[in-house]
mmCIF file of C-alpha atoms in Angstrom:
data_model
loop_
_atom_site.group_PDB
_atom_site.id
_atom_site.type_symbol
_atom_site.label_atom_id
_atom_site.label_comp_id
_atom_site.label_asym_id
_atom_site.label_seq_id
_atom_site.Cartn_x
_atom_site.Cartn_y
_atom_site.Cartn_z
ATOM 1 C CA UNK O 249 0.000 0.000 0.000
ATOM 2 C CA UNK O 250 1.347 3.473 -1.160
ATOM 3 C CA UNK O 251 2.795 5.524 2.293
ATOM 4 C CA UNK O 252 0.286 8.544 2.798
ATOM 5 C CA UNK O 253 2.194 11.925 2.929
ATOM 6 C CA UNK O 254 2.357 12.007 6.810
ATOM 7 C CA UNK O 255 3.839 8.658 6.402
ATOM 8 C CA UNK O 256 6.491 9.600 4.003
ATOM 9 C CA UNK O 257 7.245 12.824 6.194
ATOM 10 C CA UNK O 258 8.113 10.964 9.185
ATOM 11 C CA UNK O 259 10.462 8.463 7.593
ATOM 12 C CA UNK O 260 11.996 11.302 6.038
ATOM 13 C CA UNK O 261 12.524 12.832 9.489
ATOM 14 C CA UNK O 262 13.622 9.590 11.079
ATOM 15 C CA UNK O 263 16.258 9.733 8.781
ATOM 16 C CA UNK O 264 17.216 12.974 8.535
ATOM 17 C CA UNK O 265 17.982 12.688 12.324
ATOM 18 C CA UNK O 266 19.531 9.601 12.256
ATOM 19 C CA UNK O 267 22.262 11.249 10.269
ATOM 20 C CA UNK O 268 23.303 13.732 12.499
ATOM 21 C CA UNK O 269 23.483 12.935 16.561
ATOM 22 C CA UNK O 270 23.057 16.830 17.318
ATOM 23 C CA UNK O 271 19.257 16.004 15.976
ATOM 24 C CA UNK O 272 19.105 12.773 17.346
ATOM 25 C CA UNK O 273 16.649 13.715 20.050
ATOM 26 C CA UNK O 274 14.922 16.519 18.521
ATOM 27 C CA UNK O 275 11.575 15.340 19.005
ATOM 28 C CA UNK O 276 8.905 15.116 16.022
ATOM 29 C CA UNK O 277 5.780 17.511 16.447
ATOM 30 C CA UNK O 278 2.325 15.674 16.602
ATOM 31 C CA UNK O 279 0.628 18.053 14.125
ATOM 32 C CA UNK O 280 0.976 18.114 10.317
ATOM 33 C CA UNK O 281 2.768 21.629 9.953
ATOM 34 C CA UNK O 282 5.238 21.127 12.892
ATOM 35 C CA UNK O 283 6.298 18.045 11.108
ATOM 36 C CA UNK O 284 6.706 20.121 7.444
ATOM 37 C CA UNK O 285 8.568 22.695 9.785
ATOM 38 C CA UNK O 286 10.964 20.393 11.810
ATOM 39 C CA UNK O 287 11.497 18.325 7.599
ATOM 40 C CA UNK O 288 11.833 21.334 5.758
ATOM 41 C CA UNK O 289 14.743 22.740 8.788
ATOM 42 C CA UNK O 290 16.344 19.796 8.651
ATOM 43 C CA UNK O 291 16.664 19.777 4.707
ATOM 44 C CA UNK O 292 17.751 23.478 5.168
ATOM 45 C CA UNK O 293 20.463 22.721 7.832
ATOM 46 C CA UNK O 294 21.971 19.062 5.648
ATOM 47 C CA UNK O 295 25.025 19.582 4.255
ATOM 48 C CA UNK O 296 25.696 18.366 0.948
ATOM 49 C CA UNK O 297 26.618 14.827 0.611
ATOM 50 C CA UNK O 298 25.468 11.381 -0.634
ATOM 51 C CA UNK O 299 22.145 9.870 0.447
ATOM 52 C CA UNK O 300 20.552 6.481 -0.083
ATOM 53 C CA UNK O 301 18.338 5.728 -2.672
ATOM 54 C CA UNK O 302 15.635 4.525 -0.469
ATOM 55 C CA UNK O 303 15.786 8.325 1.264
ATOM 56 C CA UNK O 304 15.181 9.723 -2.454
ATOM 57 C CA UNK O 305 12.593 7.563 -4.066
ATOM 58 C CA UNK O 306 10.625 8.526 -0.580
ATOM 59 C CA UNK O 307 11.711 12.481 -0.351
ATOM 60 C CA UNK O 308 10.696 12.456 -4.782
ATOM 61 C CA UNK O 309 7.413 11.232 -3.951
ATOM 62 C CA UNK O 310 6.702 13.173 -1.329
ATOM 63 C CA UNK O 311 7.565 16.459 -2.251
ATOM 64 C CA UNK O 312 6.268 16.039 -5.590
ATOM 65 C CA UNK O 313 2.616 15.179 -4.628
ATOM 66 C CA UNK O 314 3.420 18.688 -1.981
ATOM 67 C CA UNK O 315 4.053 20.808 -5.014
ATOM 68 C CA UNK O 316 0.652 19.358 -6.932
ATOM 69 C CA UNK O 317 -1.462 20.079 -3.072
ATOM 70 C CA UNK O 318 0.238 23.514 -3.369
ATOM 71 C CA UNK O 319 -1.251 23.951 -7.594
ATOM 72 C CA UNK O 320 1.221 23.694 -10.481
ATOM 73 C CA UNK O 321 0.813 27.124 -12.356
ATOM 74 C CA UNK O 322 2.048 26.713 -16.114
ATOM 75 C CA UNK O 323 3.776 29.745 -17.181
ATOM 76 C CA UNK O 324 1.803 29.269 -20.746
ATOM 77 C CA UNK O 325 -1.397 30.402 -18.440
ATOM 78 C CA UNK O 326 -0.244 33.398 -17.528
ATOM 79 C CA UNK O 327 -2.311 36.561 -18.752
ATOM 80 C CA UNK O 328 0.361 38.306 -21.161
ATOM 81 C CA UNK O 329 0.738 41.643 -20.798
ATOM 82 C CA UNK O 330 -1.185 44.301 -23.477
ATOM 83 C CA UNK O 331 2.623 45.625 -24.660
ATOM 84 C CA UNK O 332 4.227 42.474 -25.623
ATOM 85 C CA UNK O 333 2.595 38.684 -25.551
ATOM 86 C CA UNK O 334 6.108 37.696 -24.251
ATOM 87 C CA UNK O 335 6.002 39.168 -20.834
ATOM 88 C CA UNK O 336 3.808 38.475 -18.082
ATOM 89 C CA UNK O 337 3.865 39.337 -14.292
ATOM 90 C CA UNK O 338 2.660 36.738 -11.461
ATOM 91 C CA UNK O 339 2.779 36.951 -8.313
ATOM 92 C CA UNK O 340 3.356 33.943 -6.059
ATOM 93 C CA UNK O 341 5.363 30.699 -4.573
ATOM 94 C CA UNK O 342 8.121 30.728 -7.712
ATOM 95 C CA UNK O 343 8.132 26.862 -6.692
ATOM 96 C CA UNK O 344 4.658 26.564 -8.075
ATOM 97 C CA UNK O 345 5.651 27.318 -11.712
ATOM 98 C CA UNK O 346 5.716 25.238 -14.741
ATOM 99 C CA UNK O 347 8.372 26.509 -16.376
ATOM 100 C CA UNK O 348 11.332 25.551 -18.880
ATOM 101 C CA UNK O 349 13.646 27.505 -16.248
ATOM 102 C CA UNK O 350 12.740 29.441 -12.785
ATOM 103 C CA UNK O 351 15.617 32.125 -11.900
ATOM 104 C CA UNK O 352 16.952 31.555 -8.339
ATOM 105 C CA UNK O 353 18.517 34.333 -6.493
ATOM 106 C CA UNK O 354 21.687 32.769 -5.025
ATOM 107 C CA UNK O 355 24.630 33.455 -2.786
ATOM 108 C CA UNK O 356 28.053 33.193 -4.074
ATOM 109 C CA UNK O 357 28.604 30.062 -2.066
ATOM 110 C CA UNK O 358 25.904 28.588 -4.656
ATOM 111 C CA UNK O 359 24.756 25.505 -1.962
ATOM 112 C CA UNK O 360 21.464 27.534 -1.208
ATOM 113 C CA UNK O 361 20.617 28.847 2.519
ATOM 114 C CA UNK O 362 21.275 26.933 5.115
ATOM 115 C CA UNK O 363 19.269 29.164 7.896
ATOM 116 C CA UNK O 364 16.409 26.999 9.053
ATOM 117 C CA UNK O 365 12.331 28.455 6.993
ATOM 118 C CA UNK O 366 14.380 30.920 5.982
ATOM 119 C CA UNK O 367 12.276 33.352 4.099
ATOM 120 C CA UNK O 368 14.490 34.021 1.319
ATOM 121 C CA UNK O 369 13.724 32.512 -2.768
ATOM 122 C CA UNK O 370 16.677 30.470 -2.349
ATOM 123 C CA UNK O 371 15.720 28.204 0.826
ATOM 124 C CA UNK O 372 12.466 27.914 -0.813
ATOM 125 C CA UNK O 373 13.558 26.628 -3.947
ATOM 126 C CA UNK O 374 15.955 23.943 -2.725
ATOM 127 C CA UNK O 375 13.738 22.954 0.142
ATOM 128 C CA UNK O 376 11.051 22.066 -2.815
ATOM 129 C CA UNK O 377 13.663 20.988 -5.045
ATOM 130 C CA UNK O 378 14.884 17.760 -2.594
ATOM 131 C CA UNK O 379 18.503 17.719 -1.367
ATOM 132 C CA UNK O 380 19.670 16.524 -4.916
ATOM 133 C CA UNK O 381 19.834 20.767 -5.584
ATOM 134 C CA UNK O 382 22.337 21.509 -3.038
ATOM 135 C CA UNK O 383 24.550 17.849 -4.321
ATOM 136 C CA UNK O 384 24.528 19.201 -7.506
ATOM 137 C CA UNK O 385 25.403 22.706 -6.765
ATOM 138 C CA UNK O 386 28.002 21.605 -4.576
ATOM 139 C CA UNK O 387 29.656 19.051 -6.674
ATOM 140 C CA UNK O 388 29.640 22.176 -9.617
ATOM 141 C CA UNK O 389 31.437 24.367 -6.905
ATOM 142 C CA UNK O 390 34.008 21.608 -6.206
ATOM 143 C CA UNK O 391 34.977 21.827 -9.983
ATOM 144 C CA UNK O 392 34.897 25.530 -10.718
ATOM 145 C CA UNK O 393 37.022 25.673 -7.197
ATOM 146 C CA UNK O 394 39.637 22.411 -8.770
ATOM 147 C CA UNK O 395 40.250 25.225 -11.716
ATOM 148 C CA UNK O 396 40.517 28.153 -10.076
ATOM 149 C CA UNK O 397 41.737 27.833 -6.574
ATOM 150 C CA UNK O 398 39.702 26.679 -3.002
ATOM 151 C CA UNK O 399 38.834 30.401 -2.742
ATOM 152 C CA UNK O 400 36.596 30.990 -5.259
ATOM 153 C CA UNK O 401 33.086 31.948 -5.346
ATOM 154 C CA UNK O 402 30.404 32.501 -7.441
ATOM 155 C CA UNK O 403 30.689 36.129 -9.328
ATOM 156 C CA UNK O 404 27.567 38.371 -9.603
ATOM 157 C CA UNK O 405 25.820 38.193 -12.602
ATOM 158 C CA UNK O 406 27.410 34.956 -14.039
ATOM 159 C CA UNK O 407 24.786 31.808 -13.882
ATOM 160 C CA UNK O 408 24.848 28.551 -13.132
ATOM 161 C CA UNK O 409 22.178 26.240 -14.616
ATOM 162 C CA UNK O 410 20.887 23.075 -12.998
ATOM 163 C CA UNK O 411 18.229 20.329 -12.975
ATOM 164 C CA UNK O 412 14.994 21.455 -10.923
ATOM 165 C CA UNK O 413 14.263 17.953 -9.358
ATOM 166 C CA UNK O 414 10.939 18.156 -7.942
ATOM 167 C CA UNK O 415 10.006 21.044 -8.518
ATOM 168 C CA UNK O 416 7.557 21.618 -11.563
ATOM 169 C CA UNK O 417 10.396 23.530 -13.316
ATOM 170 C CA UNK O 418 12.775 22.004 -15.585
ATOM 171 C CA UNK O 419 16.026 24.069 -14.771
ATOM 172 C CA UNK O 420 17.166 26.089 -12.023
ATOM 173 C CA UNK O 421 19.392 28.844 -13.251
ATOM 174 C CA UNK O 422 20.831 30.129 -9.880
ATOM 175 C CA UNK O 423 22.599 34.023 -9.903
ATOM 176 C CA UNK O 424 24.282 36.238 -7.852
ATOM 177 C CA UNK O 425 22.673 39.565 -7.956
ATOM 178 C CA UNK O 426 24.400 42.737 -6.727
ATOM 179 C CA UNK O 427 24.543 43.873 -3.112
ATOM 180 C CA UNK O 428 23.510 47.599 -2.807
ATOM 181 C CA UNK O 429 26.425 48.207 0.617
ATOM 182 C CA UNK O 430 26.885 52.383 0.258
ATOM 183 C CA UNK O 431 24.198 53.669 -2.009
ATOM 184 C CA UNK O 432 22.781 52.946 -5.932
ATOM 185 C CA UNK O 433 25.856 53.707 -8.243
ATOM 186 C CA UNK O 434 26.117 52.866 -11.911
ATOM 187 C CA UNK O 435 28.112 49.997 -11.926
ATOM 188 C CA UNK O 436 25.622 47.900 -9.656
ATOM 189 C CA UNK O 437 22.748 48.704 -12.075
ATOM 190 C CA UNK O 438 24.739 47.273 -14.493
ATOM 191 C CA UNK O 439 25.275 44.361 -12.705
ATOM 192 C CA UNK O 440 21.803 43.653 -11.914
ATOM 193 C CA UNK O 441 21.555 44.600 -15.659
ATOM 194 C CA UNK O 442 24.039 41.836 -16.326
ATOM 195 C CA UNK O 443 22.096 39.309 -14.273
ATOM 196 C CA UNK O 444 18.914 39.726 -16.751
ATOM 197 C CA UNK O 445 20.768 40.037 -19.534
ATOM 198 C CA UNK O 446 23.394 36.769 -19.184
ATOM 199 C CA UNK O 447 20.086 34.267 -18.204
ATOM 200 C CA UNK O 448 18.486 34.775 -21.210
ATOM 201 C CA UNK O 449 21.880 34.479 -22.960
ATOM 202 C CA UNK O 450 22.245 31.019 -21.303
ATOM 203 C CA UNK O 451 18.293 30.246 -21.906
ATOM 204 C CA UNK O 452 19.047 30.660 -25.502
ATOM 205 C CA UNK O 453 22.199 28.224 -25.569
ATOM 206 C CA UNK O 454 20.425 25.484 -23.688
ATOM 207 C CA UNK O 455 17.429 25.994 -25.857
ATOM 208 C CA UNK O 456 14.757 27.357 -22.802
ATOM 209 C CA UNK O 457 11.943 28.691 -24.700
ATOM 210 C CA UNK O 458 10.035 30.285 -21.262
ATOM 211 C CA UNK O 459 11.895 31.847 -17.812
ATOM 212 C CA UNK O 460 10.448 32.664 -14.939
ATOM 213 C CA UNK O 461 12.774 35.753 -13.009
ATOM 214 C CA UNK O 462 12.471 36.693 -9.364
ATOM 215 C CA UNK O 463 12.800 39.938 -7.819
ATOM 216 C CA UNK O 464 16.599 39.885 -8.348
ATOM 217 C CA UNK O 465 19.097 41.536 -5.711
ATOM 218 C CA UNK O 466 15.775 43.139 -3.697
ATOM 219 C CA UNK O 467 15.484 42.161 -0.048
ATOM 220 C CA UNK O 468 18.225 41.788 1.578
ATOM 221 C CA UNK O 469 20.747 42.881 -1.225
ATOM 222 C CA UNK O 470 19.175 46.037 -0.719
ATOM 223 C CA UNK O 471 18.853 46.932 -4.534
ATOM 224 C CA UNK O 472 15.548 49.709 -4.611
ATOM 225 C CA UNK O 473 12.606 47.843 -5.745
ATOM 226 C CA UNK O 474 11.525 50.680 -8.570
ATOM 227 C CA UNK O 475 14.861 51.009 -9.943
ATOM 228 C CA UNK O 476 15.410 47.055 -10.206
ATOM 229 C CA UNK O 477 12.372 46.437 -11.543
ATOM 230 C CA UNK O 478 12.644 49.070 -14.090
ATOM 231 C CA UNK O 479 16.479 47.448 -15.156
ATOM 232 C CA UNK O 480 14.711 44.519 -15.392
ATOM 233 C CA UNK O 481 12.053 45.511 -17.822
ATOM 234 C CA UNK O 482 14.878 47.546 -19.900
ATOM 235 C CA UNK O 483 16.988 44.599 -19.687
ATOM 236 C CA UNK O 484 14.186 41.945 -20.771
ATOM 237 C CA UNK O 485 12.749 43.895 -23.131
ATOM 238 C CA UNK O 486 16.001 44.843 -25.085
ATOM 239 C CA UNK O 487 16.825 41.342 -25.364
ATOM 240 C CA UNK O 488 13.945 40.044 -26.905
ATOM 241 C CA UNK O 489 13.422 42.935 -29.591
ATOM 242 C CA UNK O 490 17.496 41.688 -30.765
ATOM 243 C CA UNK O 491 16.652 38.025 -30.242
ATOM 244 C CA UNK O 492 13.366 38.158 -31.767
ATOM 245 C CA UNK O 493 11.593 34.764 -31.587
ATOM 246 C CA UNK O 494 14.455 33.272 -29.291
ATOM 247 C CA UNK O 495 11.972 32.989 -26.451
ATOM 248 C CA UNK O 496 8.418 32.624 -26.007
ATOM 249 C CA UNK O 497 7.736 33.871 -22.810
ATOM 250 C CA UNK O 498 9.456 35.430 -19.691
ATOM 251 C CA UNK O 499 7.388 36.382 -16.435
ATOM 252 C CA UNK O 500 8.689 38.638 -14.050
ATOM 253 C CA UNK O 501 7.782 36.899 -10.508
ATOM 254 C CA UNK O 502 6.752 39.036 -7.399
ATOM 255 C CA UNK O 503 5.882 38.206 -3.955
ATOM 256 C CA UNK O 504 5.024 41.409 -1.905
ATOM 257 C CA UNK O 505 2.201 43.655 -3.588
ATOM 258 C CA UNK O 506 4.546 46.451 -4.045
ATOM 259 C CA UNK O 507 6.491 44.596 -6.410
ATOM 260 C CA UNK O 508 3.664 43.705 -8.350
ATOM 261 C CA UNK O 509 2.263 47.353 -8.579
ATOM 262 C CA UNK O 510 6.033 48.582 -9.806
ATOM 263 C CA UNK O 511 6.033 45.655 -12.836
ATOM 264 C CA UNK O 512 1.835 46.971 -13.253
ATOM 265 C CA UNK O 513 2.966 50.557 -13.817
ATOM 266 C CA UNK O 514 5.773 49.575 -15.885
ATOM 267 C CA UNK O 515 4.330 47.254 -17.865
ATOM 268 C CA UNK O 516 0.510 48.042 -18.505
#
């Protein structure tokens, strides 16, 4: 008989405390979104190594019947907007999205956050994604550190595409945004420019026909909503009109409703 998802969440637990004695004792809430909590912490907190196959057949199952509870949203669904058929704006769980690549706003470590229900796009996506996300990422950082010394980290505005697991999403590509430190100055908008500019690039060499973009280097990078959302539409928008036909559609993802007003006004 097929495990019901409280089943699968509590071997998933068991496990993910066996591995680790400082969690060894950490008991396991009665109620259903104690137990998603303590899981999804856990997932956040795992560092990246290997993990049987028994542990991923149950964590694939699981968190893909989560993401079809939560509602898959195809990107092809999405209302275009009245100045160009090839944008659209949606606000929402990025997770939830159909889409031949979702845009994931990393840290240079690239091995996602490791700060238990973190709030941030990045803990979202790999805790959705399954721990195969950070393995791959990690395994990616081992090489690029192999060719250019155990220092190195990701630079803004270069991309790094991988598989989405379980998430609806095909691809992950996962950037490094600017951080705003001292004030706006010229060279950060470019950057952030940079960041729109060099994930299409790479959506048109692996042949990704739709992209979904979050709010890149808002939040906590500190980059002014406004002017990152209007680099964003400059950026998008110049792209397409000298790739014409290279892309179907690319939706610019919000969460809070001032985001979504900005893309409104700028977009129609």
């Amino acid at each position: 008989m097929e495990k019901t998802q409280e089943e699968q969440r509590i071997l998933l637990i068991d496990h993910l405390k066996a591995e680790n004695p400082i969690y060894k004792k950490v008991p396991t809430p009665a109620d259903e979104q104690g137990q998603k909590d303590l899981l999804r912490s856990l997932m956040n907190v795992r560092e990246a190594r290997s993990v049987s196959g028994e542990f991923l057949s149950i964590q694939d199952a699981y968190l893909r019947r989560e993401s079809i509870i939560k509602g898959i949203v195809d990107v092809e669904s999405i209302p275009a907007c009245a100045g160009d058929p090839r944008l659209s704006i949606w606000q929402g769980d990025i997770t939830r999205l159909k889409a031949d690549a979702i845009v994931n706003a990393a840290n240079s470590q690239m091995q996602g956050c490791f700060i238990p229900l973190h709030g941030c796009i990045d803990n979202c996506i790999h805790s959705y994604a399954g721990v195969q996300l950070r393995l791959e990422c990690a395994d990616r950082m081992r090489q690029m550190r192999l060719e250019h010394g155990d220092d190195y980290d990701q630079p803004t505005a270069v991309p790094m595409l991988t598989d989405a697991y379980n998430l609806p999403a095909k691809k992950v590509i996962h950037i490094v945004g600017p951080i705003v430190q001292f004030g706006l100055t010229a060279e950060l908008e470019k950057d952030l420019a940079d960041c729109y500019k060099n994930t299409l690039d790479l959506c048109l060499e692996n042949g990704l026909r739709n992209v979904a973009f979050c709010c890149i280097s808002t939040g906590v990078f500190r980059f002014p909503n406004q002017r990152a959302a209007e680099i964003a539409v400059e950026t998008v928008s110049k792209w397409l009109a000298e790739h014409d036909g290279a892309i179907d559609r690319v939706v610019f993802n919000v969460w809070k409703d001032t985001d979504r007003e900005i893309y409104r006004e700028l977009l129609g």
